[in-house]
Amino acid sequence: MRTEVDVVVVVGDGVVLLDVAGPVQVLHGTGYQVRLASPRGRSVVTDTGIPLGVELAVEDVPETVDTVLVPGYPTVSGHGHPPELIAHVRRIGAGARRTASACTGTYLLAEAGLLDGRRATTHWAECDTLARLFPRVRVEPDSIYVRDGPVITSAGVTAGIDLALALVEEDHGPEVARTTAKNLVVFLQRPGGQSQFSVRSAVTPPRSPGLRRVLDAVVADPGGNHTLAAMAERLAVSERHVTRLFRREVGGTPGQYVERVRLEAAQAMLESCDAGVNTIARACGFGTDETMRRVFLRVLNAPPAAYRERFRASASSARASRPDRPRREEN
């Protein structure tokens, strides 16, 4: 167990305030020396217009720093990353014991070459772009945070809190992390991943009308026949061409898209009806409950039964907190 850990947060103008404040709040008071560093040590203005004081220049950060944290920015194209900042992140990130990013801070790590050949994640709306711009990065779109060796990346905005809690648990043990999470009234490890949004609405409408019809068909009938061969037949093209279309216009493989839609459909059924897990697995196209269970564990870190219990309990609590509304009989 470590005593005090030196953490440097690299910031610049336009940085997302919560990407900085969330992790820093977690680390505050739990054995960390947290310092903000910026180009030439100047104060910065966050995306909300609130200024942040800075303790040192990023140029002066030594390679021996324990942990480097890079928060994100509203849009990478709108902010841009100066070559000198990329160079400094590359320098200190390569020497630090570990390097972490919150939200779109993943872009800066990728530009610095620190994610080459590694698994990583970022805000769900940016995952496809990250994968396209940095093909050497193995993007995991549904993870809350991903650790690959000494590099840790997190999903959007509040996921920086999850990442910081994971650092606390690693450095100071599960009890300290649990107490910190309890004091902040957050999950120590939140249930589910980033797939708590509509898969179809998250995909940019494809230019190809045929591909749009294929995507809509998967959403309309998750349990249907959506193999690569079936899609190729519907589009009257080769299977290889279908894969190219998906990678170019959807940002993944046909199998990944179908699995995400089926997972979302299964989540909705588990939350809203009393059908058995095996019935839901067949209805959503998983075939067997064991196949669906493996997908839930891999993506959501919880088996279907536990997922149902948690979200049914949440729904019941929400209803109980509104006694002024008439209760409906449940099937």
Coordinates of C-alpha atoms in Angstrom, one line a residue:
M1 CA 0.0 0.0 0.0
R2 CA 1.4 3.4 -1.0
T3 CA 1.6 6.4 1.3
E4 CA 1.6 9.5 -0.9
V5 CA 1.3 9.4 -4.7
D6 CA 2.4 12.3 -6.9
V7 CA -0.3 13.0 -9.5
V8 CA 0.1 15.7 -12.2
V9 CA -3.0 16.7 -14.1
V10 CA -2.1 18.2 -17.5
V11 CA -4.6 21.0 -18.5
G12 CA -5.0 23.6 -21.2
D13 CA -7.6 26.2 -22.1
G14 CA -11.0 24.7 -22.9
V15 CA -10.5 21.6 -20.7
V16 CA -13.7 20.1 -19.4
L17 CA -14.2 21.2 -15.8
L18 CA -15.7 18.0 -14.6
D19 CA -12.9 15.9 -16.2
V20 CA -10.6 17.8 -13.9
A21 CA -12.8 18.3 -10.8
G22 CA -14.3 14.7 -10.6
P23 CA -11.0 12.8 -10.4
V24 CA -9.3 15.5 -8.3
Q25 CA -12.2 15.4 -5.8
V26 CA -11.8 11.6 -5.5
L27 CA -8.1 11.8 -5.0
H28 CA -8.3 14.7 -2.5
G29 CA -7.6 13.6 1.0
T30 CA -6.7 10.0 0.2
G31 CA -3.0 10.2 0.1
Y32 CA -2.3 12.0 -3.1
Q33 CA -0.3 15.1 -3.9
V34 CA -2.3 16.5 -6.9
R35 CA -0.9 19.3 -9.0
L36 CA -2.1 21.0 -12.1
A37 CA 0.3 21.6 -15.0
S38 CA -0.2 23.7 -18.1
P39 CA 2.0 25.0 -20.9
R40 CA 4.3 27.6 -19.4
G41 CA 2.4 27.3 -16.1
R42 CA -0.3 29.7 -17.0
S43 CA -3.8 29.7 -15.5
V44 CA -6.4 28.1 -17.9
V45 CA -10.0 28.7 -18.6
T46 CA -12.3 25.6 -18.6
D47 CA -15.1 24.8 -21.0
T48 CA -17.5 26.5 -18.6
G49 CA -15.6 29.7 -18.4
I50 CA -14.4 29.0 -14.9
P51 CA -10.6 29.6 -14.5
L52 CA -8.2 27.2 -12.9
G53 CA -5.0 28.1 -11.1
V54 CA -2.0 26.0 -12.1
E55 CA 0.9 25.0 -9.9
L56 CA 3.6 24.2 -12.4
A57 CA 4.6 24.3 -16.1
V58 CA 4.2 21.1 -18.0
E59 CA 7.7 21.8 -19.4
D60 CA 9.0 21.3 -15.8
V61 CA 7.2 18.1 -14.9
P62 CA 9.9 15.4 -14.4
E63 CA 9.8 12.0 -16.0
T64 CA 9.8 10.5 -12.5
V65 CA 6.2 11.6 -11.7
D66 CA 4.1 8.7 -10.4
T67 CA 0.8 9.3 -12.2
V68 CA -0.1 11.6 -15.2
L69 CA -3.8 12.4 -15.8
V70 CA -5.0 14.0 -19.0
P71 CA -8.6 15.3 -19.0
G72 CA -10.6 15.9 -22.1
Y73 CA -12.0 18.7 -24.1
P74 CA -15.5 19.3 -25.7
T75 CA -14.3 18.5 -29.2
V76 CA -10.8 17.5 -30.2
S77 CA -11.2 19.4 -33.5
G78 CA -12.3 22.6 -31.8
H79 CA -9.4 22.5 -29.3
G80 CA -6.6 20.9 -31.1
H81 CA -3.4 19.7 -29.4
P82 CA -0.3 21.8 -30.0
P83 CA 2.8 19.7 -31.0
E84 CA 4.7 20.9 -28.0
L85 CA 2.0 19.7 -25.6
I86 CA 1.9 16.3 -27.4
A87 CA 5.6 16.1 -27.0
H88 CA 5.5 16.8 -23.3
V89 CA 2.7 14.3 -22.6
R90 CA 4.8 11.7 -24.6
R91 CA 7.9 12.5 -22.5
I92 CA 6.3 12.4 -19.0
G93 CA 3.9 9.7 -19.9
A94 CA 6.7 7.4 -21.1
G95 CA 8.5 7.9 -17.8
A96 CA 5.6 7.8 -15.3
R97 CA 4.5 4.7 -13.5
R98 CA 1.1 5.1 -15.1
T99 CA -0.7 7.4 -17.4
A100 CA -4.5 8.0 -17.4
S101 CA -7.0 10.0 -19.4
A102 CA -10.6 11.1 -18.8
C103 CA -13.1 11.3 -21.6
T104 CA -11.6 12.8 -24.8
G105 CA -8.2 13.1 -23.1
T106 CA -7.7 9.8 -24.8
Y107 CA -7.1 11.7 -28.1
L108 CA -4.0 13.4 -26.6
L109 CA -2.6 10.0 -25.4
A110 CA -3.2 8.6 -28.8
E111 CA -1.5 11.6 -30.5
A112 CA 1.5 11.1 -28.2
G113 CA 1.7 7.4 -29.3
L114 CA 1.1 6.1 -25.8
L115 CA -1.9 4.0 -27.0
D116 CA -0.3 2.3 -30.0
G117 CA -1.1 -1.4 -29.8
R118 CA -3.2 -0.9 -26.6
R119 CA -6.8 -1.2 -25.7
A120 CA -8.6 2.1 -24.8
T121 CA -11.9 3.9 -24.5
T122 CA -13.3 7.4 -24.6
H123 CA -16.7 9.1 -24.7
W124 CA -19.1 6.9 -26.5
A125 CA -19.8 9.6 -29.1
E126 CA -16.1 9.7 -30.0
C127 CA -15.2 6.0 -30.1
D128 CA -15.8 5.6 -33.8
T129 CA -13.7 8.7 -34.6
L130 CA -10.9 7.6 -32.3
A131 CA -10.8 4.2 -34.0
R132 CA -10.8 5.7 -37.5
L133 CA -8.1 8.3 -36.7
F134 CA -5.8 6.0 -34.7
P135 CA -6.1 2.5 -36.2
R136 CA -3.3 1.2 -34.0
V137 CA -5.6 1.8 -30.9
R138 CA -7.9 -1.1 -30.0
V139 CA -11.0 0.9 -29.0
E140 CA -13.5 -0.6 -26.6
P141 CA -16.6 1.5 -27.0
D142 CA -18.7 0.2 -24.1
S143 CA -16.1 0.2 -21.3
I144 CA -16.3 2.7 -18.5
Y145 CA -12.6 2.5 -18.2
V146 CA -9.9 0.3 -19.7
R147 CA -6.5 -0.5 -18.3
D148 CA -3.8 -1.8 -20.6
G149 CA -0.4 -2.1 -18.9
P150 CA 0.5 1.3 -17.4
V151 CA -2.1 3.2 -19.4
I152 CA -5.7 3.7 -18.2
T153 CA -8.4 5.5 -20.2
S154 CA -12.0 6.3 -19.3
A155 CA -15.3 6.9 -21.0
G156 CA -17.1 10.3 -21.0
V157 CA -17.1 12.9 -18.3
T158 CA -18.2 11.3 -15.0
A159 CA -16.4 8.1 -15.9
G160 CA -13.3 10.0 -14.8
I161 CA -14.6 9.5 -11.2
D162 CA -14.8 5.7 -11.8
L163 CA -11.2 5.8 -13.1
A164 CA -10.0 7.7 -10.1
L165 CA -11.7 5.3 -7.7
A166 CA -9.9 2.5 -9.4
L167 CA -6.6 4.3 -8.8
V168 CA -7.5 4.7 -5.1
E169 CA -8.3 1.0 -4.8
E170 CA -5.1 0.0 -6.5
D171 CA -2.9 2.3 -4.3
H172 CA -4.7 2.2 -1.0
G173 CA -6.9 -0.9 -1.0
P174 CA -10.6 -1.6 -1.5
E175 CA -11.8 -0.3 1.9
V176 CA -10.4 3.2 1.3
A177 CA -11.9 3.2 -2.2
R178 CA -15.2 2.0 -0.8
T179 CA -15.3 4.7 1.9
T180 CA -14.4 7.4 -0.7
A181 CA -17.2 6.2 -3.0
K182 CA -19.6 6.2 -0.1
N183 CA -18.7 9.7 0.9
L184 CA -19.2 10.9 -2.7
V185 CA -22.4 9.0 -3.0
V186 CA -21.3 7.2 -6.2
F187 CA -20.8 3.5 -7.2
L188 CA -17.5 2.0 -6.4
Q189 CA -18.0 0.1 -9.6
R190 CA -21.0 1.3 -11.5
P191 CA -23.2 -1.3 -13.2
G192 CA -23.3 -1.4 -16.9
G193 CA -21.2 0.2 -19.6
Q194 CA -21.6 3.0 -22.1
S195 CA -24.4 1.0 -23.9
Q196 CA -27.0 2.8 -21.7
F197 CA -28.0 4.8 -24.8
S198 CA -29.8 3.8 -28.0
V199 CA -27.4 1.9 -30.3
R200 CA -29.3 3.0 -33.5
S201 CA -29.5 6.7 -32.5
A202 CA -25.8 6.7 -31.7
V203 CA -24.9 5.7 -35.2
T204 CA -24.5 8.4 -37.8
P205 CA -27.1 7.7 -40.6
P206 CA -25.2 5.9 -43.3
R207 CA -25.0 7.4 -46.8
S208 CA -26.1 4.1 -48.4
P209 CA -29.9 3.6 -48.3
G210 CA -29.5 -0.1 -48.4
L211 CA -27.3 -0.1 -45.3
R212 CA -29.8 2.1 -43.5
R213 CA -32.4 -0.5 -44.2
V214 CA -30.2 -3.3 -42.9
L215 CA -29.5 -1.4 -39.7
D216 CA -33.2 -0.7 -39.2
A217 CA -34.0 -4.3 -39.8
V218 CA -31.7 -5.4 -37.0
V219 CA -33.3 -3.0 -34.6
A220 CA -36.8 -3.9 -35.6
D221 CA -36.1 -7.7 -35.1
P222 CA -33.0 -8.3 -33.0
G223 CA -33.8 -12.0 -32.9
G224 CA -33.9 -12.4 -36.7
N225 CA -31.3 -13.8 -39.1
H226 CA -28.6 -11.1 -39.2
T227 CA -25.6 -13.1 -40.2
L228 CA -23.0 -11.6 -42.5
A229 CA -24.3 -13.9 -45.3
A230 CA -27.9 -12.7 -44.8
M231 CA -26.9 -9.1 -44.8
A232 CA -24.9 -9.6 -48.0
E233 CA -27.9 -11.2 -49.7
R234 CA -30.2 -8.3 -48.7
L235 CA -27.7 -5.8 -50.1
A236 CA -26.9 -7.9 -53.1
V237 CA -23.1 -7.4 -52.5
S238 CA -20.3 -9.6 -51.2
E239 CA -19.8 -10.3 -47.5
R240 CA -16.4 -8.5 -47.7
H241 CA -18.1 -5.4 -49.1
V242 CA -20.7 -5.5 -46.3
T243 CA -17.8 -5.6 -43.8
R244 CA -16.2 -2.6 -45.5
L245 CA -19.5 -0.7 -45.5
F246 CA -19.9 -1.2 -41.8
R247 CA -16.4 -0.2 -40.9
R248 CA -16.6 2.9 -43.0
E249 CA -20.1 4.1 -42.2
V250 CA -20.9 2.5 -38.8
G251 CA -17.5 2.3 -37.3
G252 CA -17.3 -1.4 -36.5
T253 CA -18.1 -4.9 -37.8
P254 CA -21.6 -6.2 -38.6
G255 CA -21.3 -8.7 -35.8
Q256 CA -20.5 -5.9 -33.3
Y257 CA -23.5 -3.9 -34.3
V258 CA -25.8 -6.8 -34.1
E259 CA -24.5 -7.8 -30.7
R260 CA -25.0 -4.3 -29.4
V261 CA -28.6 -4.1 -30.6
R262 CA -29.4 -7.5 -29.1
L263 CA -27.8 -6.5 -25.8
E264 CA -29.9 -3.4 -25.7
A265 CA -33.0 -5.3 -26.5
A266 CA -32.3 -7.8 -23.8
Q267 CA -31.6 -5.0 -21.3
A268 CA -35.0 -3.5 -22.1
M269 CA -36.8 -6.8 -21.7
L270 CA -35.0 -7.6 -18.4
E271 CA -36.1 -4.2 -17.0
S272 CA -39.7 -4.3 -18.2
C273 CA -41.0 -7.9 -18.2
D274 CA -41.0 -11.1 -16.2
A275 CA -40.0 -13.5 -19.0
G276 CA -37.3 -16.0 -18.1
V277 CA -33.7 -15.3 -19.1
N278 CA -33.7 -18.2 -21.6
T279 CA -36.8 -16.9 -23.2
I280 CA -35.3 -13.4 -23.5
A281 CA -32.1 -14.9 -24.9
R282 CA -34.0 -16.6 -27.7
A283 CA -36.2 -13.6 -28.4
C284 CA -33.2 -11.3 -28.7
G285 CA -31.2 -13.6 -31.0
F286 CA -28.6 -14.9 -28.5
G287 CA -29.8 -18.5 -29.0
T288 CA -29.1 -19.6 -25.4
D289 CA -29.0 -18.1 -22.0
E290 CA -25.3 -19.0 -21.6
T291 CA -24.4 -17.0 -24.8
M292 CA -26.3 -14.0 -23.5
R293 CA -24.7 -14.4 -20.1
R294 CA -21.2 -14.3 -21.6
V295 CA -22.1 -11.1 -23.5
F296 CA -23.5 -9.4 -20.4
L297 CA -20.5 -10.3 -18.3
R298 CA -18.1 -9.1 -21.0
V299 CA -19.8 -5.8 -21.7
L300 CA -21.8 -5.0 -18.5
N301 CA -19.8 -6.8 -15.9
A302 CA -23.0 -8.4 -14.6
P303 CA -25.0 -11.5 -15.5
P304 CA -28.5 -11.0 -16.8
A305 CA -30.2 -12.0 -13.5
A306 CA -28.1 -9.5 -11.4
Y307 CA -28.8 -6.8 -14.0
R308 CA -32.5 -7.4 -13.8
E309 CA -32.5 -7.4 -10.0
R310 CA -30.5 -4.1 -9.8
F311 CA -32.6 -2.2 -12.3
R312 CA -35.9 -3.6 -11.2
A313 CA -35.0 -2.5 -7.7
S314 CA -34.1 0.9 -8.9
A315 CA -37.4 1.2 -10.7
S316 CA -39.3 0.1 -7.6
S317 CA -37.5 2.6 -5.5
A318 CA -38.4 5.4 -8.0
R319 CA -42.1 4.4 -7.9
A320 CA -42.1 4.2 -4.1
S321 CA -40.7 7.7 -3.9
R322 CA -43.7 9.1 -5.8
P323 CA -46.7 8.1 -3.6
D324 CA -48.8 10.8 -5.1
R325 CA -49.1 8.9 -8.4
P326 CA -51.6 6.1 -8.7
R327 CA -49.8 2.7 -8.8
R328 CA -50.4 0.5 -11.8
E329 CA -50.8 -3.2 -11.5
E330 CA -47.8 -5.1 -12.7
N331 CA -48.0 -8.1 -14.9

